[in-house]
PDB file of C-alpha atoms in Angstrom:
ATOM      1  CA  UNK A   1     -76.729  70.772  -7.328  1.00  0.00           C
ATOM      2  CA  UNK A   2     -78.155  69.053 -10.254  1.00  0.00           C
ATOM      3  CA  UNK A   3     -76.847  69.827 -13.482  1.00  0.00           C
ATOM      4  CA  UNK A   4     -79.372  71.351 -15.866  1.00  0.00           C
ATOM      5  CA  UNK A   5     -81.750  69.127 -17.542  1.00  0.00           C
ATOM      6  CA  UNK A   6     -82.721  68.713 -21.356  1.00  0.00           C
ATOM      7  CA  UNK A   7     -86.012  70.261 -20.907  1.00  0.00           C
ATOM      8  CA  UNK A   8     -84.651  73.524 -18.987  1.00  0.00           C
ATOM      9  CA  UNK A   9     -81.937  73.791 -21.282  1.00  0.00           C
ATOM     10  CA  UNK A  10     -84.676  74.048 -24.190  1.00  0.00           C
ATOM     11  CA  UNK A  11     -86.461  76.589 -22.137  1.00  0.00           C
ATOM     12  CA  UNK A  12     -83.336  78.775 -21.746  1.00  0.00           C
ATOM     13  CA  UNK A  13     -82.787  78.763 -24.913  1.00  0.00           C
ATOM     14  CA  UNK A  14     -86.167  80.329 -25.979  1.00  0.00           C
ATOM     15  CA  UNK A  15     -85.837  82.335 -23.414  1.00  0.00           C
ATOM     16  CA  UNK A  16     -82.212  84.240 -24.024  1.00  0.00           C
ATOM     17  CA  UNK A  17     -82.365  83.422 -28.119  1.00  0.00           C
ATOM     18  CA  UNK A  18     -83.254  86.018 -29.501  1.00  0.00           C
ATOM     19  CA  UNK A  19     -81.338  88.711 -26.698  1.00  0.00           C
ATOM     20  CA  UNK A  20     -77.776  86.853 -27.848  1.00  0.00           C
ATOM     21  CA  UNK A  21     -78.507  86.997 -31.398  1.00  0.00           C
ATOM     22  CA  UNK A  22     -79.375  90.516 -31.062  1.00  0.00           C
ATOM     23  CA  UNK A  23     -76.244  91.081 -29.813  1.00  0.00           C
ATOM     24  CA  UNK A  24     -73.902  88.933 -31.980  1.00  0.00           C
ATOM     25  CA  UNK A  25     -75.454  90.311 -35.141  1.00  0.00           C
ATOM     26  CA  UNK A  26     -75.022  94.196 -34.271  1.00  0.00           C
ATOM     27  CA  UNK A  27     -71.591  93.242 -33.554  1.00  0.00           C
ATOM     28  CA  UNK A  28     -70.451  90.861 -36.310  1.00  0.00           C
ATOM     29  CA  UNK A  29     -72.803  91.765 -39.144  1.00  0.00           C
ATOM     30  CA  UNK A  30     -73.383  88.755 -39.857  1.00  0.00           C
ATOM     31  CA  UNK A  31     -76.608  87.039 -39.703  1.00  0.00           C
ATOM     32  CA  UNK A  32     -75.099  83.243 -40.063  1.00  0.00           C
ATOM     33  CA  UNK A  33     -72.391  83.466 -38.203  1.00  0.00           C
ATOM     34  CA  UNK A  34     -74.257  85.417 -34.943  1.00  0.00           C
ATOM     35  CA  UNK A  35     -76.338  82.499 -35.433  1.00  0.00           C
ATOM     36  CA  UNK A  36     -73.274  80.264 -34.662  1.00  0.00           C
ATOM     37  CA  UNK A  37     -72.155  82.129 -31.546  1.00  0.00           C
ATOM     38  CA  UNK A  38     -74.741  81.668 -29.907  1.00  0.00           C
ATOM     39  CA  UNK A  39     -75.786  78.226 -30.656  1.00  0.00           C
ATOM     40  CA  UNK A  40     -71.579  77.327 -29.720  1.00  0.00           C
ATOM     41  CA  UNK A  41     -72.859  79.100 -26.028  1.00  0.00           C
ATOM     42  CA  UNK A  42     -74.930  76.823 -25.069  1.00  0.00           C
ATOM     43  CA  UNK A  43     -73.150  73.891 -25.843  1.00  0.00           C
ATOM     44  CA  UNK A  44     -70.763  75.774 -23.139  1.00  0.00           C
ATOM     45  CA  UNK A  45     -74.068  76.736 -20.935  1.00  0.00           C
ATOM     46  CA  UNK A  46     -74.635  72.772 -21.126  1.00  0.00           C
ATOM     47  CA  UNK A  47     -70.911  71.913 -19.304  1.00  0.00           C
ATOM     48  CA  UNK A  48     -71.732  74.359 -16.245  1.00  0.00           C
ATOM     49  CA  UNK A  49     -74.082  74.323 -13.661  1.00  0.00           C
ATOM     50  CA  UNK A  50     -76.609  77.542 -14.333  1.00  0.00           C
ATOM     51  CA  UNK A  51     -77.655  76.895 -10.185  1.00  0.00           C
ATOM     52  CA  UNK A  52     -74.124  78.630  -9.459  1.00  0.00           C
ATOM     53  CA  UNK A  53     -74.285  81.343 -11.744  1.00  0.00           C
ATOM     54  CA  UNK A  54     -75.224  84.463 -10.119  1.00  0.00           C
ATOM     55  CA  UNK A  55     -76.465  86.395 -12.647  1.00  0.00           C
ATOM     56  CA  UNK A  56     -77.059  83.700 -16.136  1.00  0.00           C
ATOM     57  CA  UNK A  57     -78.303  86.789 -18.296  1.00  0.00           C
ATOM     58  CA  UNK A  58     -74.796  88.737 -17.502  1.00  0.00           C
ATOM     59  CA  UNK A  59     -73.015  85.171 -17.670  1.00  0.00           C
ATOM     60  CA  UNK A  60     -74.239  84.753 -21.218  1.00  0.00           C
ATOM     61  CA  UNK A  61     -73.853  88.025 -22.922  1.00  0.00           C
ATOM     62  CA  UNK A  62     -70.161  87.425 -21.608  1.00  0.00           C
ATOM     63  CA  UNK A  63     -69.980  84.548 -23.526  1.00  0.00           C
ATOM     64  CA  UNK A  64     -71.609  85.877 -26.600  1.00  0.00           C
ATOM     65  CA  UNK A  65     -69.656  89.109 -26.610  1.00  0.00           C
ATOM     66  CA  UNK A  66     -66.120  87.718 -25.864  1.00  0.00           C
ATOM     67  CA  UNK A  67     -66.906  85.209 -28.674  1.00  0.00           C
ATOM     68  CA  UNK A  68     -67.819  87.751 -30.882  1.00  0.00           C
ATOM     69  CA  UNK A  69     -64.646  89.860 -30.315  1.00  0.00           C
ATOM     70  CA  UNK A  70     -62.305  86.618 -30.192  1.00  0.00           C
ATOM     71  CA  UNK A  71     -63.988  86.524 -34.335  1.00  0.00           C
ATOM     72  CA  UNK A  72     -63.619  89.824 -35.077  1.00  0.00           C
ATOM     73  CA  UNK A  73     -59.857  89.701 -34.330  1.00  0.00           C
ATOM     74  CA  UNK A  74     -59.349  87.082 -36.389  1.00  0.00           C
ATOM     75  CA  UNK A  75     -61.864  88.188 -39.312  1.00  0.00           C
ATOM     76  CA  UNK A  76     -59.781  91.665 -39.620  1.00  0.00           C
ATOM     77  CA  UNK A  77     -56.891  90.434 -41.583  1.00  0.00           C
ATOM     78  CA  UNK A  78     -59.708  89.109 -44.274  1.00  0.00           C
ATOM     79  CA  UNK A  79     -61.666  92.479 -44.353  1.00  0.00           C
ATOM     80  CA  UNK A  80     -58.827  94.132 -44.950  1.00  0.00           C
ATOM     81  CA  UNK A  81     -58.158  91.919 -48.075  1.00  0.00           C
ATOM     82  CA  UNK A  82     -62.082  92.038 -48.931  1.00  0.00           C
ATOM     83  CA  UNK A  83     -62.611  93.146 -52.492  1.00  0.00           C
ATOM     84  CA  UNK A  84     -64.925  96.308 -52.743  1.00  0.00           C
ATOM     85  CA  UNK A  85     -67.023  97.666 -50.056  1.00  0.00           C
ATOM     86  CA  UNK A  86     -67.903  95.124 -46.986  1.00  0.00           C
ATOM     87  CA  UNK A  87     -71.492  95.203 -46.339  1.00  0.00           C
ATOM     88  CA  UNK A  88     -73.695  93.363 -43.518  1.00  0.00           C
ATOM     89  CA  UNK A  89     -74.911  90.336 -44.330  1.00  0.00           C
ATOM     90  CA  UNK A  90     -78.919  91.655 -44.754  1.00  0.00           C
ATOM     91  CA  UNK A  91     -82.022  89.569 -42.904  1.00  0.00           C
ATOM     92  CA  UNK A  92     -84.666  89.366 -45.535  1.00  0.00           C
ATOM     93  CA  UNK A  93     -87.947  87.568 -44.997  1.00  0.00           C
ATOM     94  CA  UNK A  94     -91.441  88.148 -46.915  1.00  0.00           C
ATOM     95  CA  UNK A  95     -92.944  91.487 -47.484  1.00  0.00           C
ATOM     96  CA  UNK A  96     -96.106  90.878 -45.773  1.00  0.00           C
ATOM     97  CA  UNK A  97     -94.892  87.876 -43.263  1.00  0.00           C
ATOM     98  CA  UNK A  98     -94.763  87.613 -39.629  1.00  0.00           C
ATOM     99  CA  UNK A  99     -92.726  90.548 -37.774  1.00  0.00           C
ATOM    100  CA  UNK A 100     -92.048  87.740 -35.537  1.00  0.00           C
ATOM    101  CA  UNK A 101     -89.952  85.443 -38.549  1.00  0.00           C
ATOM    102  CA  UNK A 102     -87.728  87.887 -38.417  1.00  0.00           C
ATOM    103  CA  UNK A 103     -86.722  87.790 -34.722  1.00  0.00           C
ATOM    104  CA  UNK A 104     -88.857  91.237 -33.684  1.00  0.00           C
ATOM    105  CA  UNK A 105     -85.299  93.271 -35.131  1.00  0.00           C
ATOM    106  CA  UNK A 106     -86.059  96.690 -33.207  1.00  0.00           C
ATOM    107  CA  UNK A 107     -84.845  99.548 -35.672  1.00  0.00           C
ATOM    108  CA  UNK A 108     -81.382  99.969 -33.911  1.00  0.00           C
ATOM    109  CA  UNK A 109     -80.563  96.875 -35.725  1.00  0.00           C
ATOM    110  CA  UNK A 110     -81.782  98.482 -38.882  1.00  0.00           C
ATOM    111  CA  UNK A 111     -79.604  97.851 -41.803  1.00  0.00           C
ATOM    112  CA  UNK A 112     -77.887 100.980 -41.558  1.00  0.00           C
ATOM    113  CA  UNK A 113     -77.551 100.774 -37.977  1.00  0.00           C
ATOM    114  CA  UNK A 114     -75.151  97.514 -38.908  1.00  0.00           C
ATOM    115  CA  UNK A 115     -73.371  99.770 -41.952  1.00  0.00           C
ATOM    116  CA  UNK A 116     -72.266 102.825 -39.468  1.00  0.00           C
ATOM    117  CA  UNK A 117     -71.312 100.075 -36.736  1.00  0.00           C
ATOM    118  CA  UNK A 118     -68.540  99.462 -38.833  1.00  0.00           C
ATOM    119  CA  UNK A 119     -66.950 102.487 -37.892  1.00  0.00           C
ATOM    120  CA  UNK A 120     -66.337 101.172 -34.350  1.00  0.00           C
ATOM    121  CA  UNK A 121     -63.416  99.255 -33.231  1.00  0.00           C
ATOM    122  CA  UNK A 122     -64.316  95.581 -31.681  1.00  0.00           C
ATOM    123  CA  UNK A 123     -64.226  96.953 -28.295  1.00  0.00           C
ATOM    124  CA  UNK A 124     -66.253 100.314 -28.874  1.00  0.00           C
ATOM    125  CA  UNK A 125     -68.454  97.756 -30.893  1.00  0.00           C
ATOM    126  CA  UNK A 126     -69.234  95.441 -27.410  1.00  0.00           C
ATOM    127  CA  UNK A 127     -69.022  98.570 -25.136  1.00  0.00           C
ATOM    128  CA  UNK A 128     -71.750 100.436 -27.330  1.00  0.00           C
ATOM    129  CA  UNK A 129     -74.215  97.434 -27.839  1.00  0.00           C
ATOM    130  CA  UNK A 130     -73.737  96.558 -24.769  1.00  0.00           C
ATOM    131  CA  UNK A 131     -74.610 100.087 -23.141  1.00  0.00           C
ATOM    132  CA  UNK A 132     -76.410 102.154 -25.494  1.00  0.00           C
ATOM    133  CA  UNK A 133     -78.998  98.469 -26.483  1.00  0.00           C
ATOM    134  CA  UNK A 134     -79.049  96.493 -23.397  1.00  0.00           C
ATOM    135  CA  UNK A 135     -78.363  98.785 -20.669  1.00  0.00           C
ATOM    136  CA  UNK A 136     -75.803  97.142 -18.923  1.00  0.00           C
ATOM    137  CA  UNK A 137     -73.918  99.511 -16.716  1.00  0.00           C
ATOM    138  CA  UNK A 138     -70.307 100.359 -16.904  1.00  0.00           C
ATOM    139  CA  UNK A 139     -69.064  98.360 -14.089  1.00  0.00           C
ATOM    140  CA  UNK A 140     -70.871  95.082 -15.475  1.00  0.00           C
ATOM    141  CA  UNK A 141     -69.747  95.979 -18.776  1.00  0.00           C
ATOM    142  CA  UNK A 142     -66.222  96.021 -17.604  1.00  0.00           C
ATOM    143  CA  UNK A 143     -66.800  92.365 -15.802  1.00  0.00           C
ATOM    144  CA  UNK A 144     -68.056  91.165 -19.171  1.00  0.00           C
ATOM    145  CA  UNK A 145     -64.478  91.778 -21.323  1.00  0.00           C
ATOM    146  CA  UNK A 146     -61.843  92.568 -19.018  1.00  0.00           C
ATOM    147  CA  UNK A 147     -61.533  96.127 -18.653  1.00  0.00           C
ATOM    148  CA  UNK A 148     -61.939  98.855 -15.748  1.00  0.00           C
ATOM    149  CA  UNK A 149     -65.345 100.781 -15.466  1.00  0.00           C
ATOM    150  CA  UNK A 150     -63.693 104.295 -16.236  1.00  0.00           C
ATOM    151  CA  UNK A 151     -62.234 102.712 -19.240  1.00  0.00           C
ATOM    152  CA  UNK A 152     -65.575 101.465 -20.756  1.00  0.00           C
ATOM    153  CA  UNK A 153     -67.202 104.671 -20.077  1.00  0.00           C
ATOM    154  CA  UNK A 154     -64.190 106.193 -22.277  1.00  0.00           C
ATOM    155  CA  UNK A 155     -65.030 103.327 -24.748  1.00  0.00           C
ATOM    156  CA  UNK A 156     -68.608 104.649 -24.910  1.00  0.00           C
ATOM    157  CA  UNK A 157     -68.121 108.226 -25.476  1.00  0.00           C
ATOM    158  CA  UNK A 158     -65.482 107.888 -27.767  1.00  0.00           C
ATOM    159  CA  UNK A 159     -68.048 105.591 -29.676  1.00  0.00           C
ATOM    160  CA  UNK A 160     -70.929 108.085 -29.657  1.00  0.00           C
ATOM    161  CA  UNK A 161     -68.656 110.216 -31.149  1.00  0.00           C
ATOM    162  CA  UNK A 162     -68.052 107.890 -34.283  1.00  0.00           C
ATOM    163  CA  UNK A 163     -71.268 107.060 -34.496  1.00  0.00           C
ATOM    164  CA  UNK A 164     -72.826 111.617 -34.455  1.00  0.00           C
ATOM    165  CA  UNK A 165     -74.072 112.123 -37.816  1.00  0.00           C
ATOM    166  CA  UNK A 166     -71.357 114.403 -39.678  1.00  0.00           C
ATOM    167  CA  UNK A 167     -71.861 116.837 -42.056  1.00  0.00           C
ATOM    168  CA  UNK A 168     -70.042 114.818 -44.343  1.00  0.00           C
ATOM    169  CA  UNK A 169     -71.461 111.716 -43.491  1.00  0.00           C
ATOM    170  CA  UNK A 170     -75.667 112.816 -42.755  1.00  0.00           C
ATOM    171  CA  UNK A 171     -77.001 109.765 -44.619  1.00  0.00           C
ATOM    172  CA  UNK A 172     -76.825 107.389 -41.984  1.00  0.00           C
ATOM    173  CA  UNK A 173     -78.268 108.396 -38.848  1.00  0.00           C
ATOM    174  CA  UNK A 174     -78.991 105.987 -36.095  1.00  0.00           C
ATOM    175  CA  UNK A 175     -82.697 107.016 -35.727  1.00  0.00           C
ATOM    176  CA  UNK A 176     -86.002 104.875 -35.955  1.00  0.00           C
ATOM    177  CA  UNK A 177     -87.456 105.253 -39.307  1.00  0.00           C
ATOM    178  CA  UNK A 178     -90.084 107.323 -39.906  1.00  0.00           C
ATOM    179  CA  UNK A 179     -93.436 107.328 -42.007  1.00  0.00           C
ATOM    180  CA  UNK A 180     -91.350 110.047 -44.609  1.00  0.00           C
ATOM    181  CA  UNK A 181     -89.242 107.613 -44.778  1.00  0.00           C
ATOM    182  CA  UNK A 182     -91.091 104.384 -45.290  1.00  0.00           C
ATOM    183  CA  UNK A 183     -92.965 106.198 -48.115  1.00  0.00           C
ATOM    184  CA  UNK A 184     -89.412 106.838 -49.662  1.00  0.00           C
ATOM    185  CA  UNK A 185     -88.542 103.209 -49.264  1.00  0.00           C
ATOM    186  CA  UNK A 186     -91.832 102.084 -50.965  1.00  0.00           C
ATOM    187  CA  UNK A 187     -91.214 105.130 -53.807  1.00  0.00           C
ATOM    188  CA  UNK A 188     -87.976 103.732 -54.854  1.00  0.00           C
ATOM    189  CA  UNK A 189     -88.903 100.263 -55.155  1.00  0.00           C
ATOM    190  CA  UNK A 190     -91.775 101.181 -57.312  1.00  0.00           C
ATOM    191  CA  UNK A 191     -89.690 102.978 -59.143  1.00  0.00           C
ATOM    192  CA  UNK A 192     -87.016 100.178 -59.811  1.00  0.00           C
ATOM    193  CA  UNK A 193     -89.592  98.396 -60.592  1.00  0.00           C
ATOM    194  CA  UNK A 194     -91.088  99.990 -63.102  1.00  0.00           C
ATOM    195  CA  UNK A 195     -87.656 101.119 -64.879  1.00  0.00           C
ATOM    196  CA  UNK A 196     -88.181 105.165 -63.864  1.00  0.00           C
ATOM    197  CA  UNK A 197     -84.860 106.404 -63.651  1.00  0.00           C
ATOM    198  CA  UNK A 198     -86.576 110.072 -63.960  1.00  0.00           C
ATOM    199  CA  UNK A 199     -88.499 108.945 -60.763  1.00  0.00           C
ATOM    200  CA  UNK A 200     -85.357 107.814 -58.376  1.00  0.00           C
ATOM    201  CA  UNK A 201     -83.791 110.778 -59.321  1.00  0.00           C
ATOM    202  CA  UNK A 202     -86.164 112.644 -57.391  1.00  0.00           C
ATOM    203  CA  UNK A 203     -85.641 110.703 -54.042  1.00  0.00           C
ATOM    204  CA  UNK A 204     -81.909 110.862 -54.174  1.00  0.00           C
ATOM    205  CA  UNK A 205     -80.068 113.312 -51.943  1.00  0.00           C
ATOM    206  CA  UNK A 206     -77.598 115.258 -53.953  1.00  0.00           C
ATOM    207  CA  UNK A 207     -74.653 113.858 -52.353  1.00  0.00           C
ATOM    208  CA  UNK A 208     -76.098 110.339 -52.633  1.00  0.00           C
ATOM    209  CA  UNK A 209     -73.164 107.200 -52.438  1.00  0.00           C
ATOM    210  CA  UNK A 210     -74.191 103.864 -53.653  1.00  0.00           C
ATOM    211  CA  UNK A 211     -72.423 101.119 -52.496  1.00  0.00           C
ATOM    212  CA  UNK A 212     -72.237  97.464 -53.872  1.00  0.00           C
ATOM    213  CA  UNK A 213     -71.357  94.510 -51.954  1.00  0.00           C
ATOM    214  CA  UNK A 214     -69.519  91.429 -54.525  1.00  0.00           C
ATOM    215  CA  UNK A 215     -67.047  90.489 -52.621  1.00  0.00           C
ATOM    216  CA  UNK A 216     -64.684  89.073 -55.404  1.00  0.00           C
ATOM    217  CA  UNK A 217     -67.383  86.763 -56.351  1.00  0.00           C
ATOM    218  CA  UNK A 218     -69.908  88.581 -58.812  1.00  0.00           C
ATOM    219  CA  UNK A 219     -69.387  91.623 -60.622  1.00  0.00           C
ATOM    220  CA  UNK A 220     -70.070  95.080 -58.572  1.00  0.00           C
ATOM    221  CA  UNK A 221     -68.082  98.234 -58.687  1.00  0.00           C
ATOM    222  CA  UNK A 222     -65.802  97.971 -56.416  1.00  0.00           C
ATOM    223  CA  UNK A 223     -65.657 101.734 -55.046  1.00  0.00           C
ATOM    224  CA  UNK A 224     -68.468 103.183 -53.228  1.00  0.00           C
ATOM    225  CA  UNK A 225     -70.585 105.564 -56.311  1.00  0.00           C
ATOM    226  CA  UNK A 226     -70.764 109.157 -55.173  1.00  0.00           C
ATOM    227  CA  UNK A 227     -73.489 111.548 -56.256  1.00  0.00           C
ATOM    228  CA  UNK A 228     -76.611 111.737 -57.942  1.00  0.00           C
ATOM    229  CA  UNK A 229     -75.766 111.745 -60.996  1.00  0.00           C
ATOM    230  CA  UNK A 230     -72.853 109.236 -60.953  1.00  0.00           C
ATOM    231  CA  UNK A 231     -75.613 106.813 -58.937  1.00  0.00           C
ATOM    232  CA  UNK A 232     -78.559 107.549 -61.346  1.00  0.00           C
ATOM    233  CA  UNK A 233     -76.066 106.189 -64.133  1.00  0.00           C
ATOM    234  CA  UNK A 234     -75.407 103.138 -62.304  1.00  0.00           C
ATOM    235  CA  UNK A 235     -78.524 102.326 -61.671  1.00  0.00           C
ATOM    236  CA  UNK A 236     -80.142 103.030 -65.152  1.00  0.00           C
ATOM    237  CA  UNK A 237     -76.997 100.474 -66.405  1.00  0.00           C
ATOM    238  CA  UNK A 238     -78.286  97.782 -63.930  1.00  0.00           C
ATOM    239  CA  UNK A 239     -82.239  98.333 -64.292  1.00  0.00           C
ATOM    240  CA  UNK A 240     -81.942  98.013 -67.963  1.00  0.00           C
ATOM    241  CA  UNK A 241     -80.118  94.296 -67.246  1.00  0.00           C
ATOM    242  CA  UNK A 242     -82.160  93.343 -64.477  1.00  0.00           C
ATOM    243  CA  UNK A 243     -85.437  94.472 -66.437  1.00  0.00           C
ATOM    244  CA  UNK A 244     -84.150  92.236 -69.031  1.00  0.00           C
ATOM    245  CA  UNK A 245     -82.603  89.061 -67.098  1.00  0.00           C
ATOM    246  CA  UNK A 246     -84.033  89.049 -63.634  1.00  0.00           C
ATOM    247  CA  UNK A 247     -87.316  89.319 -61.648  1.00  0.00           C
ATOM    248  CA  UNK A 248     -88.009  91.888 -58.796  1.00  0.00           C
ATOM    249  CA  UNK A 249     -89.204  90.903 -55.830  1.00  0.00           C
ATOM    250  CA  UNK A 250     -90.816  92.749 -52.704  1.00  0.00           C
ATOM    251  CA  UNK A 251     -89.269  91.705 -49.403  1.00  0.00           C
ATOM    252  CA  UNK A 252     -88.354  93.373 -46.111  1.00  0.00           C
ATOM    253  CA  UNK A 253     -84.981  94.097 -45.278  1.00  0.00           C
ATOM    254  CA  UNK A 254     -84.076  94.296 -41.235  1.00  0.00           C
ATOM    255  CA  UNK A 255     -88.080  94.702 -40.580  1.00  0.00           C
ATOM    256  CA  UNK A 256     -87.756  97.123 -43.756  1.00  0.00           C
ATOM    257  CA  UNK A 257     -90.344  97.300 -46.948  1.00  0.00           C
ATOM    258  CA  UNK A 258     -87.362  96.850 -49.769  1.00  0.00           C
ATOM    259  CA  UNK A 259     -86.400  94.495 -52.813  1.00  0.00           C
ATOM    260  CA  UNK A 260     -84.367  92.057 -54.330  1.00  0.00           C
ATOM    261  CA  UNK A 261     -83.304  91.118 -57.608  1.00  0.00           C
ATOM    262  CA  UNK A 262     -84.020  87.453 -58.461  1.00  0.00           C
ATOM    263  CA  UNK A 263     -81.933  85.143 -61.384  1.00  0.00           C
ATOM    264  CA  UNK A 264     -82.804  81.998 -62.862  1.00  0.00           C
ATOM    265  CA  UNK A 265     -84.668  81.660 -59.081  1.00  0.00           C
ATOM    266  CA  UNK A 266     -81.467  82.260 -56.777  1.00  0.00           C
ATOM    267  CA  UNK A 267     -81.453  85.895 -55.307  1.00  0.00           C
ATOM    268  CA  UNK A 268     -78.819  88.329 -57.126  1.00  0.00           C
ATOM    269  CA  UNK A 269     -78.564  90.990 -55.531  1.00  0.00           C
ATOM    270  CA  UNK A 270     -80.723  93.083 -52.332  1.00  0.00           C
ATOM    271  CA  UNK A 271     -81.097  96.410 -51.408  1.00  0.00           C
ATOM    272  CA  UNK A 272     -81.175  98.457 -48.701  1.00  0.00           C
ATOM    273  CA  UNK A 273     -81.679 102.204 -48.032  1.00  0.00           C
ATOM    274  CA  UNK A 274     -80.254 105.063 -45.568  1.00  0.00           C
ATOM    275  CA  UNK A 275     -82.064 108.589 -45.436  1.00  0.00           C
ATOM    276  CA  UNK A 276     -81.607 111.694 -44.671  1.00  0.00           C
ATOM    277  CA  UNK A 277     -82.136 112.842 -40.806  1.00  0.00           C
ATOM    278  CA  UNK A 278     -85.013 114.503 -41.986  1.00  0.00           C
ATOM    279  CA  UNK A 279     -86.634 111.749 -43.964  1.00  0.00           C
ATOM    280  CA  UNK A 280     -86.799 114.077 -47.084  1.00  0.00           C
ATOM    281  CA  UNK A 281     -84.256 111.886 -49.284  1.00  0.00           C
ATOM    282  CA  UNK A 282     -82.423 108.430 -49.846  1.00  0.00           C
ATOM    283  CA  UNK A 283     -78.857 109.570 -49.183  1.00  0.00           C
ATOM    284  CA  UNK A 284     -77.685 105.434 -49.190  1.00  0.00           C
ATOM    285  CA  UNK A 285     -78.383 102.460 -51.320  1.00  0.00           C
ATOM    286  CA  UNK A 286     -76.542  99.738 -50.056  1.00  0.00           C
ATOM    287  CA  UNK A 287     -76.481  96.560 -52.568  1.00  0.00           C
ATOM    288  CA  UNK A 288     -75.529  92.809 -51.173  1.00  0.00           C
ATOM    289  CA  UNK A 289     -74.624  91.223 -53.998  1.00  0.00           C
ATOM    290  CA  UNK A 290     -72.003  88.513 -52.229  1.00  0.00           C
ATOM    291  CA  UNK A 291     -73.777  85.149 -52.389  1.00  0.00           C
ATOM    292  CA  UNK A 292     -72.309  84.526 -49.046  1.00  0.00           C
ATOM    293  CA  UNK A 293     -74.815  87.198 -47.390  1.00  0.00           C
ATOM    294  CA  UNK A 294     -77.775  85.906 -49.166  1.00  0.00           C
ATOM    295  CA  UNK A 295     -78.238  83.554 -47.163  1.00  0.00           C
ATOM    296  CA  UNK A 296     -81.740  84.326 -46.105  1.00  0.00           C
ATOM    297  CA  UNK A 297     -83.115  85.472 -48.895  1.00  0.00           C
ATOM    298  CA  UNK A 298     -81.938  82.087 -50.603  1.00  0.00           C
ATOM    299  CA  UNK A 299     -84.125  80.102 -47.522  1.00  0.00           C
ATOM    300  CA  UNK A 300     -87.270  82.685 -48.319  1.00  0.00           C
ATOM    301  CA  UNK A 301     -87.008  81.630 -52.389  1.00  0.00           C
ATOM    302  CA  UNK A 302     -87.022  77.884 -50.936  1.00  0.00           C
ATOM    303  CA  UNK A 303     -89.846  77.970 -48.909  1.00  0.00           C
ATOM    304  CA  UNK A 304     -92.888  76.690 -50.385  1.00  0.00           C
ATOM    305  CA  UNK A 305     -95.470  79.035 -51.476  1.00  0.00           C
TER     306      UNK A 305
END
């Protein structure tokens, strides 16, 4: 058979895109490097005959997700070493642009989705996505990374279990947002905006935890803030500097109405919000502060206006 040819190449590409991204970003966090993985698998895809692949979606979530958990291996040693909390690297695009720019994210990839993924081991990580997102079934999944059927049904359950809301742990619920919360979201940035602490008092849960993501490379606390009290103090200290020295900016977050703080035109910091099961409360504020995971937000202040 003939090997496959520029043009179909091209055409697979659009056509599996934005399915391997999907699933190299839930599992590495990482908007940049997910991006990698899957452009590395099809310069594989381009050394092998597609015509004697049975099955080329199954063939290149394979590829993607044993990539993704060769990476995470080696990128464990470094986390562990990571000053402060590790965040995911956000996907921010214009307020009021395009769904589409930013690559129709359903909300299981919303930005605390990605946070409470973290929980997971590697292999719950693949076994979950690859289950719970794509609906692959056990027996494929176990083709996919090496392991028996009965074992990646284990894998699963013992995921779901990570991943049930605890009563310790209720601010992060893998649920599609809802209008409550959306009104929240747009409450809060207001809010910020305008410098009302008195305001964002008022949508914080009472055991609200604010987390800030450096990295070693700007200044952020580097322990997670817990309470409202203890986060309304932190962010009255860092509204009164960014009132001062930066600009605020409405973007979206994941698909998400949010902010980010903008310096001397390079993005400083961007936020992100979990709530409450119910929608009543923001229980999370997650700031990415790591220049490193801005990369997106540095491409949307580059793009002409």
């Amino acid at each position: 058979m003939e090997w496959i040819k520029m043009l179909d190449y091209h055409a697979l590409y659009e056509q599996y895109h934005q399915l391997l991204f999907s699933i190299a970003y839930r599992m590495l966090g990482m908007a940049q490097d997910a991006e990698d993985v899957v452009q590395d698998v099809f310069v594989v895809l381009q050394h092998h005959n597609p015509g004697e692949i049975a099955n080329l979606k199954a063939y290149l979530c394979k590829l993607v997700t044993n990539r993704c958990l060769n990476d995470l291996k080696s990128s464990r040693k470094a986390k562990t070493t990571y000053i402060g909390p590790w965040l995911p690297e956000p996907i921010v695009t214009a307020a009021e642009g395009n769904p589409a720019e930013a690559l129709a994210l359903q909300d299981d990839i919303a930005y605390a989705y990605l946070v409470v993924m973290q929980r997971l081991t590697s292999t719950e990580r693949a076994v979950f996505v690859l289950r719970e997102t794509l609906g692959f079934t056990f027996e494929e999944i176990g083709e996919m990374i090496g392991k028996s059927a009965v074992n990646c049904r284990q894998l699963f359950s013992r995921s779901k279990r990570k991943l049930e809301v605890q009563k310790n742990d209720a601010g992060v619920p893998i649920a599609p947002l809802n209008p409550e919360a959306e009104a929240l979201s747009a409450l809060f940035s207001a809010a910020f905006r305008a410098g009302d602490i008195a305001s964002i008092v008022e949508l914080l849960s009472e055991d609200a935890i604010l987390l800030t993501d450096g990295g070693g490379k700007v200044k952020a606390a580097v322990n997670p803030i817990y309470g409202r009290d203890r986060v309304r103090d932190l962010l009255a200290f860092t509204i009164s500097r960014y009132l001062r020295d930066g600009v605020i900016q409405s973007i979206a977050v994941n698909c998400r109405n949010s902010f980010m703080v903008v310096h001397g035109c390079k993005p400083h910091a961007v936020y992100a919000l979990a709530f409450t099961p119910d929608g009543s409360a923001i229980s999370r504020v997650y700031v990415v502060m790591n220049p490193d995971k801005l990369h997106s937000a540095d491409c949307l202040l580059e793009r002409p206006s």
